[in-house]
PDB file of C-alpha atoms in Angstrom:
ATOM      1  CA  MET A   1     -14.122 -14.065 -29.886  1.00 44.00           C
ATOM      2  CA  ARG A   2     -14.286 -12.770 -26.328  1.00 40.00           C
ATOM      3  CA  ARG A   3     -10.548 -12.080 -25.823  1.00 46.00           C
ATOM      4  CA  PRO A   4      -9.948 -10.399 -29.213  1.00 40.00           C
ATOM      5  CA  ALA A   5     -13.031  -8.223 -28.670  1.00 35.00           C
ATOM      6  CA  THR A   6     -11.864  -7.224 -25.173  1.00 38.00           C
ATOM      7  CA  LEU A   7      -8.431  -6.249 -26.515  1.00 37.00           C
ATOM      8  CA  GLY A   8      -9.964  -4.370 -29.427  1.00 37.00           C
ATOM      9  CA  ALA A   9     -12.256  -2.359 -27.149  1.00 39.00           C
ATOM     10  CA  ARG A  10      -9.336  -1.410 -24.903  1.00 39.00           C
ATOM     11  CA  LEU A  11      -7.189  -0.325 -27.839  1.00 38.00           C
ATOM     12  CA  ARG A  12     -10.024   1.690 -29.380  1.00 44.00           C
ATOM     13  CA  ARG A  13     -11.218   2.992 -26.006  1.00 43.00           C
ATOM     14  CA  GLY A  14     -14.732   2.232 -27.188  1.00 47.00           C
ATOM     15  CA  ARG A  15     -16.897  -0.158 -29.191  1.00 54.00           C
ATOM     16  CA  VAL A  16     -15.219  -2.821 -31.296  1.00 56.00           C
ATOM     17  CA  LEU A  17     -18.347  -3.314 -33.383  1.00 71.00           C
ATOM     18  CA  HIS A  18     -19.935  -0.331 -35.149  1.00 60.00           C
ATOM     19  CA  PRO A  19     -17.836   2.263 -33.276  1.00 85.00           C
ATOM     20  CA  ARG A  20     -18.894   5.279 -35.407  1.00 88.00           C
ATOM     21  CA  GLY A  21     -22.522   6.075 -34.771  1.00 93.00           C
ATOM     22  CA  ARG A  22     -25.074   8.241 -33.022  1.00 95.00           C
ATOM     23  CA  LEU A  23     -27.433   7.338 -30.201  1.00 96.00           C
ATOM     24  CA  LEU A  24     -31.014   8.340 -30.959  1.00 97.00           C
ATOM     25  CA  ALA A  25     -34.353   8.927 -29.248  1.00 97.00           C
ATOM     26  CA  GLY A  26     -37.332   7.358 -30.949  1.00 96.00           C
ATOM     27  CA  THR A  27     -40.881   6.101 -30.705  1.00 97.00           C
ATOM     28  CA  LEU A  28     -41.965   2.614 -31.743  1.00 97.00           C
ATOM     29  CA  GLU A  29     -45.607   2.262 -32.778  1.00 97.00           C
ATOM     30  CA  VAL A  30     -46.577  -1.416 -32.876  1.00 95.00           C
ATOM     31  CA  THR A  31     -49.398  -2.469 -35.218  1.00 90.00           C
ATOM     32  CA  GLY A  32     -50.355  -5.569 -33.245  1.00 79.00           C
ATOM     33  CA  ALA A  33     -49.932  -8.092 -36.073  1.00 75.00           C
ATOM     34  CA  GLY A  34     -46.687  -9.813 -35.118  1.00 73.00           C
ATOM     35  CA  GLU A  35     -47.613 -13.338 -33.983  1.00 81.00           C
ATOM     36  CA  LEU A  36     -43.980 -13.894 -32.926  1.00 87.00           C
ATOM     37  CA  GLY A  37     -44.608 -14.658 -29.263  1.00 88.00           C
ATOM     38  CA  VAL A  38     -42.942 -11.398 -28.177  1.00 89.00           C
ATOM     39  CA  PRO A  39     -45.531  -9.093 -26.547  1.00 89.00           C
ATOM     40  CA  VAL A  40     -43.645  -5.870 -27.322  1.00 91.00           C
ATOM     41  CA  LEU A  41     -43.793  -6.729 -31.050  1.00 92.00           C
ATOM     42  CA  ASP A  42     -47.155  -8.538 -31.100  1.00 91.00           C
ATOM     43  CA  GLU A  43     -49.471  -6.252 -29.145  1.00 91.00           C
ATOM     44  CA  ARG A  44     -50.624  -2.866 -30.349  1.00 93.00           C
ATOM     45  CA  GLY A  45     -48.987  -0.019 -28.441  1.00 94.00           C
ATOM     46  CA  GLN A  46     -46.497   2.835 -28.478  1.00 96.00           C
ATOM     47  CA  TYR A  47     -43.123   2.819 -26.725  1.00 95.00           C
ATOM     48  CA  GLU A  48     -40.296   5.263 -26.171  1.00 96.00           C
ATOM     49  CA  VAL A  49     -37.097   3.557 -27.304  1.00 97.00           C
ATOM     50  CA  ILE A  50     -33.377   4.164 -27.727  1.00 96.00           C
ATOM     51  CA  ALA A  51     -31.860   3.459 -31.136  1.00 97.00           C
ATOM     52  CA  ARG A  52     -28.461   3.830 -32.783  1.00 97.00           C
ATOM     53  CA  LEU A  53     -27.399   4.303 -36.404  1.00 97.00           C
ATOM     54  CA  SER A  54     -23.798   3.382 -37.109  1.00 96.00           C
ATOM     55  CA  LYS A  55     -21.124   2.370 -39.610  1.00 94.00           C
ATOM     56  CA  GLY A  56     -20.065  -1.262 -39.302  1.00 91.00           C
ATOM     57  CA  GLY A  57     -16.567  -0.869 -40.739  1.00 87.00           C
ATOM     58  CA  SER A  58     -16.050   2.613 -39.270  1.00 82.00           C
ATOM     59  CA  LEU A  59     -15.111   3.979 -42.714  1.00 89.00           C
ATOM     60  CA  PRO A  60     -14.522   7.744 -42.662  1.00 89.00           C
ATOM     61  CA  GLY A  61     -16.909  10.456 -43.777  1.00 89.00           C
ATOM     62  CA  ARG A  62     -19.608   9.571 -46.279  1.00 92.00           C
ATOM     63  CA  LEU A  63     -17.917   6.467 -47.658  1.00 94.00           C
ATOM     64  CA  PRO A  64     -20.372   3.578 -48.190  1.00 95.00           C
ATOM     65  CA  ASP A  65     -20.333   0.984 -45.429  1.00 95.00           C
ATOM     66  CA  VAL A  66     -22.438  -1.812 -44.003  1.00 95.00           C
ATOM     67  CA  LEU A  67     -24.629   0.356 -41.811  1.00 97.00           C
ATOM     68  CA  GLY A  68     -26.295  -0.674 -38.582  1.00 96.00           C
ATOM     69  CA  LEU A  69     -29.621   0.059 -36.916  1.00 97.00           C
ATOM     70  CA  ALA A  70     -29.871  -1.011 -33.260  1.00 96.00           C
ATOM     71  CA  VAL A  71     -33.040  -0.626 -31.212  1.00 97.00           C
ATOM     72  CA  ARG A  72     -33.610  -1.293 -27.515  1.00 96.00           C
ATOM     73  CA  LEU A  73     -37.205  -2.266 -26.829  1.00 94.00           C
ATOM     74  CA  PRO A  74     -38.802  -2.506 -23.371  1.00 92.00           C
ATOM     75  CA  GLY A  75     -37.776  -5.716 -21.638  1.00 85.00           C
ATOM     76  CA  PRO A  76     -35.043  -5.021 -22.540  1.00 91.00           C
ATOM     77  CA  VAL A  77     -35.053  -6.662 -25.982  1.00 93.00           C
ATOM     78  CA  ASP A  78     -32.307  -5.533 -28.369  1.00 94.00           C
ATOM     79  CA  LEU A  79     -32.688  -5.714 -32.154  1.00 95.00           C
ATOM     80  CA  LEU A  80     -29.560  -5.364 -34.308  1.00 95.00           C
ATOM     81  CA  LEU A  81     -30.023  -4.936 -38.042  1.00 96.00           C
ATOM     82  CA  SER A  82     -27.570  -4.289 -40.894  1.00 96.00           C
ATOM     83  CA  THR A  83     -28.034  -2.955 -44.408  1.00 97.00           C
ATOM     84  CA  CYS A  84     -28.934  -5.736 -46.790  1.00 96.00           C
ATOM     85  CA  GLY A  85     -29.669  -6.363 -50.451  1.00 94.00           C
ATOM     86  CA  ALA A  86     -32.791  -7.676 -52.150  1.00 89.00           C
ATOM     87  CA  ALA A  87     -32.718 -10.753 -49.895  1.00 91.00           C
ATOM     88  CA  PRO A  88     -32.537 -10.231 -46.105  1.00 92.00           C
ATOM     89  CA  TRP A  89     -29.644 -12.684 -45.737  1.00 90.00           C
ATOM     90  CA  LEU A  90     -27.312 -10.694 -48.041  1.00 93.00           C
ATOM     91  CA  LEU A  91     -25.313  -7.854 -46.478  1.00 94.00           C
ATOM     92  CA  ARG A  92     -24.887  -4.775 -48.673  1.00 96.00           C
ATOM     93  CA  PRO A  93     -22.913  -1.566 -48.116  1.00 96.00           C
ATOM     94  CA  ARG A  94     -24.987   1.587 -48.466  1.00 97.00           C
ATOM     95  CA  ALA A  95     -24.092   5.235 -49.075  1.00 97.00           C
ATOM     96  CA  GLY A  96     -26.939   6.579 -46.932  1.00 97.00           C
ATOM     97  CA  PHE A  97     -28.770   5.705 -43.727  1.00 97.00           C
ATOM     98  CA  THR A  98     -32.103   5.713 -45.579  1.00 96.00           C
ATOM     99  CA  ALA A  99     -30.819   4.326 -48.904  1.00 96.00           C
ATOM    100  CA  GLY A 100     -32.131   0.777 -48.460  1.00 96.00           C
ATOM    101  CA  PRO A 101     -33.411  -1.896 -46.079  1.00 97.00           C
ATOM    102  CA  TYR A 102     -31.796  -3.300 -42.944  1.00 97.00           C
ATOM    103  CA  SER A 103     -32.201  -6.877 -41.740  1.00 96.00           C
ATOM    104  CA  SER A 104     -31.203  -9.306 -39.015  1.00 93.00           C
ATOM    105  CA  VAL A 105     -29.182 -11.133 -41.762  1.00 90.00           C
ATOM    106  CA  VAL A 106     -29.829 -14.530 -40.162  1.00 88.00           C
ATOM    107  CA  PRO A 107     -33.313 -15.731 -39.218  1.00 90.00           C
ATOM    108  CA  TYR A 108     -34.509 -15.732 -35.645  1.00 91.00           C
ATOM    109  CA  GLY A 109     -36.196 -18.777 -34.215  1.00 88.00           C
ATOM    110  CA  SER A 110     -39.688 -17.659 -33.210  1.00 83.00           C
ATOM    111  CA  ASP A 111     -43.060 -19.103 -32.225  1.00 79.00           C
ATOM    112  CA  ALA A 112     -44.090 -18.566 -35.862  1.00 76.00           C
ATOM    113  CA  GLY A 113     -41.010 -20.348 -37.261  1.00 84.00           C
ATOM    114  CA  PRO A 114     -37.797 -18.889 -38.759  1.00 88.00           C
ATOM    115  CA  VAL A 115     -38.168 -15.170 -39.410  1.00 91.00           C
ATOM    116  CA  TRP A 116     -35.954 -12.315 -40.541  1.00 94.00           C
ATOM    117  CA  LEU A 117     -36.581  -8.894 -39.017  1.00 95.00           C
ATOM    118  CA  VAL A 118     -36.367  -6.190 -41.688  1.00 96.00           C
ATOM    119  CA  ALA A 119     -36.513  -2.386 -41.383  1.00 97.00           C
ATOM    120  CA  VAL A 120     -37.447  -0.371 -44.477  1.00 97.00           C
ATOM    121  CA  PRO A 121     -36.496   3.328 -44.178  1.00 96.00           C
ATOM    122  CA  GLU A 122     -38.535   6.336 -45.207  1.00 93.00           C
ATOM    123  CA  GLY A 123     -37.606   9.995 -45.161  1.00 83.00           C
ATOM    124  CA  GLU A 124     -34.786  12.330 -46.088  1.00 84.00           C
ATOM    125  CA  ASP A 125     -31.750  10.767 -47.728  1.00 89.00           C
ATOM    126  CA  VAL A 126     -29.029  11.080 -45.063  1.00 95.00           C
ATOM    127  CA  PRO A 127     -25.478  10.261 -46.259  1.00 96.00           C
ATOM    128  CA  ALA A 128     -23.624   7.544 -44.362  1.00 96.00           C
ATOM    129  CA  ASP A 129     -21.906   9.915 -41.967  1.00 96.00           C
ATOM    130  CA  PRO A 130     -23.119   9.886 -38.340  1.00 96.00           C
ATOM    131  CA  ALA A 131     -21.998  13.510 -37.965  1.00 96.00           C
ATOM    132  CA  LEU A 132     -24.786  14.558 -40.352  1.00 96.00           C
ATOM    133  CA  LEU A 133     -27.605  12.954 -38.353  1.00 96.00           C
ATOM    134  CA  PRO A 134     -28.263  15.824 -35.873  1.00 96.00           C
ATOM    135  CA  ALA A 135     -28.847  18.361 -38.672  1.00 96.00           C
ATOM    136  CA  ALA A 136     -31.013  15.905 -40.619  1.00 95.00           C
ATOM    137  CA  LEU A 137     -33.205  15.186 -37.605  1.00 95.00           C
ATOM    138  CA  ARG A 138     -33.695  18.876 -36.903  1.00 95.00           C
ATOM    139  CA  ARG A 139     -35.402  18.987 -40.308  1.00 94.00           C
ATOM    140  CA  GLY A 140     -37.706  16.111 -39.439  1.00 94.00           C
ATOM    141  CA  PRO A 141     -37.842  12.510 -38.157  1.00 95.00           C
ATOM    142  CA  LEU A 142     -36.668   9.429 -39.987  1.00 96.00           C
ATOM    143  CA  LEU A 143     -39.061   6.494 -40.255  1.00 97.00           C
ATOM    144  CA  PHE A 144     -38.235   2.783 -40.353  1.00 98.00           C
ATOM    145  CA  HIS A 145     -41.017   0.278 -41.025  1.00 97.00           C
ATOM    146  CA  LEU A 146     -40.280  -2.969 -39.168  1.00 97.00           C
ATOM    147  CA  LEU A 147     -41.394  -6.183 -40.905  1.00 95.00           C
ATOM    148  CA  ALA A 148     -41.243  -9.918 -40.232  1.00 93.00           C
ATOM    149  CA  ALA A 149     -40.059 -11.682 -43.407  1.00 91.00           C
ATOM    150  CA  ARG A 150     -40.170 -15.379 -44.248  1.00 88.00           C
ATOM    151  CA  ARG A 151     -39.109 -17.345 -47.310  1.00 83.00           C
ATOM    152  CA  ASP A 152     -42.560 -18.617 -48.242  1.00 79.00           C
ATOM    153  CA  THR A 153     -45.017 -15.863 -47.225  1.00 80.00           C
ATOM    154  CA  PRO A 154     -45.334 -12.089 -47.734  1.00 83.00           C
ATOM    155  CA  ALA A 155     -43.613  -9.905 -45.150  1.00 87.00           C
ATOM    156  CA  ARG A 156     -45.856  -8.973 -42.219  1.00 90.00           C
ATOM    157  CA  PRO A 157     -45.785  -5.380 -40.834  1.00 93.00           C
ATOM    158  CA  LEU A 158     -44.842  -5.220 -37.165  1.00 94.00           C
ATOM    159  CA  ALA A 159     -44.209  -1.609 -36.219  1.00 96.00           C
ATOM    160  CA  THR A 160     -42.962   1.811 -37.275  1.00 97.00           C
ATOM    161  CA  LEU A 161     -39.895   3.347 -35.647  1.00 98.00           C
ATOM    162  CA  ARG A 162     -39.842   7.148 -35.683  1.00 97.00           C
ATOM    163  CA  VAL A 163     -36.366   8.503 -34.907  1.00 97.00           C
ATOM    164  CA  ARG A 164     -36.627  12.146 -33.879  1.00 95.00           C
ATOM    165  CA  ALA A 165     -33.446  13.356 -32.115  1.00 95.00           C
ATOM    166  CA  THR A 166     -29.851  12.485 -31.271  1.00 95.00           C
ATOM    167  CA  LEU A 167     -28.683  11.725 -27.737  1.00 94.00           C
ATOM    168  CA  SER A 168     -25.277  11.914 -26.107  1.00 88.00           C
ATOM    169  CA  GLU A 169     -23.209   8.782 -26.669  1.00 82.00           C
ATOM    170  CA  ARG A 170     -22.979   6.472 -23.640  1.00 80.00           C
ATOM    171  CA  ALA A 171     -19.943   4.259 -23.183  1.00 74.00           C
ATOM    172  CA  ASP A 172     -21.871   2.120 -20.675  1.00 76.00           C
ATOM    173  CA  LEU A 173     -24.672   1.258 -23.137  1.00 83.00           C
ATOM    174  CA  SER A 174     -24.204  -1.923 -25.156  1.00 85.00           C
ATOM    175  CA  PHE A 175     -26.763  -3.328 -27.589  1.00 88.00           C
ATOM    176  CA  ASP A 176     -26.607  -7.121 -27.401  1.00 87.00           C
ATOM    177  CA  PRO A 177     -29.308  -9.329 -29.004  1.00 85.00           C
ATOM    178  CA  VAL A 178     -28.063 -12.414 -27.152  1.00 83.00           C
ATOM    179  CA  ARG A 179     -27.869 -10.945 -23.638  1.00 86.00           C
ATOM    180  CA  HIS A 180     -30.974  -8.803 -24.188  1.00 88.00           C
ATOM    181  CA  GLY A 181     -33.078 -11.284 -26.101  1.00 86.00           C
ATOM    182  CA  HIS A 182     -36.486 -12.891 -25.674  1.00 89.00           C
ATOM    183  CA  PRO A 183     -37.170 -16.638 -25.293  1.00 88.00           C
ATOM    184  CA  SER A 184     -39.594 -16.498 -28.235  1.00 88.00           C
ATOM    185  CA  LEU A 185     -37.193 -14.625 -30.535  1.00 88.00           C
ATOM    186  CA  ARG A 186     -33.947 -16.541 -30.476  1.00 84.00           C
ATOM    187  CA  ILE A 187     -30.584 -16.224 -32.216  1.00 82.00           C
ATOM    188  CA  GLU A 188     -29.535 -19.844 -32.437  1.00 70.00           C
ATOM    189  CA  GLY A 189     -26.526 -22.023 -33.228  1.00 64.00           C
ATOM    190  CA  SER A 190     -22.920 -20.994 -33.850  1.00 62.00           C
ATOM    191  CA  LEU A 191     -23.817 -17.351 -34.564  1.00 56.00           C
ATOM    192  CA  ALA A 192     -25.274 -16.974 -31.068  1.00 57.00           C
ATOM    193  CA  ARG A 193     -22.071 -18.330 -29.540  1.00 56.00           C
ATOM    194  CA  LEU A 194     -19.881 -16.021 -31.650  1.00 60.00           C
ATOM    195  CA  ARG A 195     -22.007 -12.982 -30.872  1.00 54.00           C
ATOM    196  CA  ARG A 196     -22.134 -13.794 -27.171  1.00 54.00           C
ATOM    197  CA  GLY A 197     -18.337 -13.826 -26.953  1.00 50.00           C
ATOM    198  CA  ALA A 198     -17.838 -10.760 -29.155  1.00 49.00           C
ATOM    199  CA  TYR A 199     -20.328  -8.582 -27.321  1.00 57.00           C
ATOM    200  CA  GLN A 200     -19.181  -9.736 -23.886  1.00 52.00           C
ATOM    201  CA  GLY A 201     -15.567  -8.977 -24.765  1.00 44.00           C
ATOM    202  CA  SER A 202     -16.461  -5.557 -26.134  1.00 48.00           C
ATOM    203  CA  ARG A 203     -18.386  -4.692 -22.944  1.00 46.00           C
ATOM    204  CA  GLU A 204     -15.513  -5.816 -20.710  1.00 48.00           C
ATOM    205  CA  GLY A 205     -12.953  -3.849 -22.720  1.00 47.00           C
ATOM    206  CA  ARG A 206     -14.845  -0.569 -22.319  1.00 47.00           C
ATOM    207  CA  HIS A 207     -16.467  -1.274 -18.930  1.00 48.00           C
ATOM    208  CA  ALA A 208     -20.038  -1.234 -20.254  1.00 53.00           C
ATOM    209  CA  GLU A 209     -22.796  -2.789 -18.176  1.00 58.00           C
ATOM    210  CA  LEU A 210     -26.150  -1.899 -19.769  1.00 60.00           C
TER     211      LEU A 210
END
């Protein structure tokens, strides 16, 4: 995956994955009920974070797409979530950035066992067009409630992400849950290897370091 991703980034002169999006300023308020072994998600506190909402397939305008929510936590620890259906392992295209939940799609290995990270949005219905995000945020923040979901127990609240403003896009900034991960919140197996190559290739193709 590394070489195709490098070539794709050079041809696009930008991100191969989720190229259409907006970088965002936000605040993460952690409830202190995580029990994942990751201090930034387990211990009560408030953090300034960078997030990004994007379209996975880069479809034009307001067309439905598999949408992405990326968040960089202190550490750094990167979380990458995509719009999903009723189950967190089922991807689902959405017509709006707040039209339904996002999830990690595959479970993380954690100190508490396999867990999906899920973000449930709240706030104004913003169509799936990144160009509309600045105007929407001027009217008020968007909220995403971050949960830890398991097959056999109710989802546990972790934190609330409050997205309040757009930032200028940065070609040097790359969200990567493998490179910027935590030993107690692990993407494992073949998916980790595929993601490692894809994200490394995309960074090399557009000369991103962060």
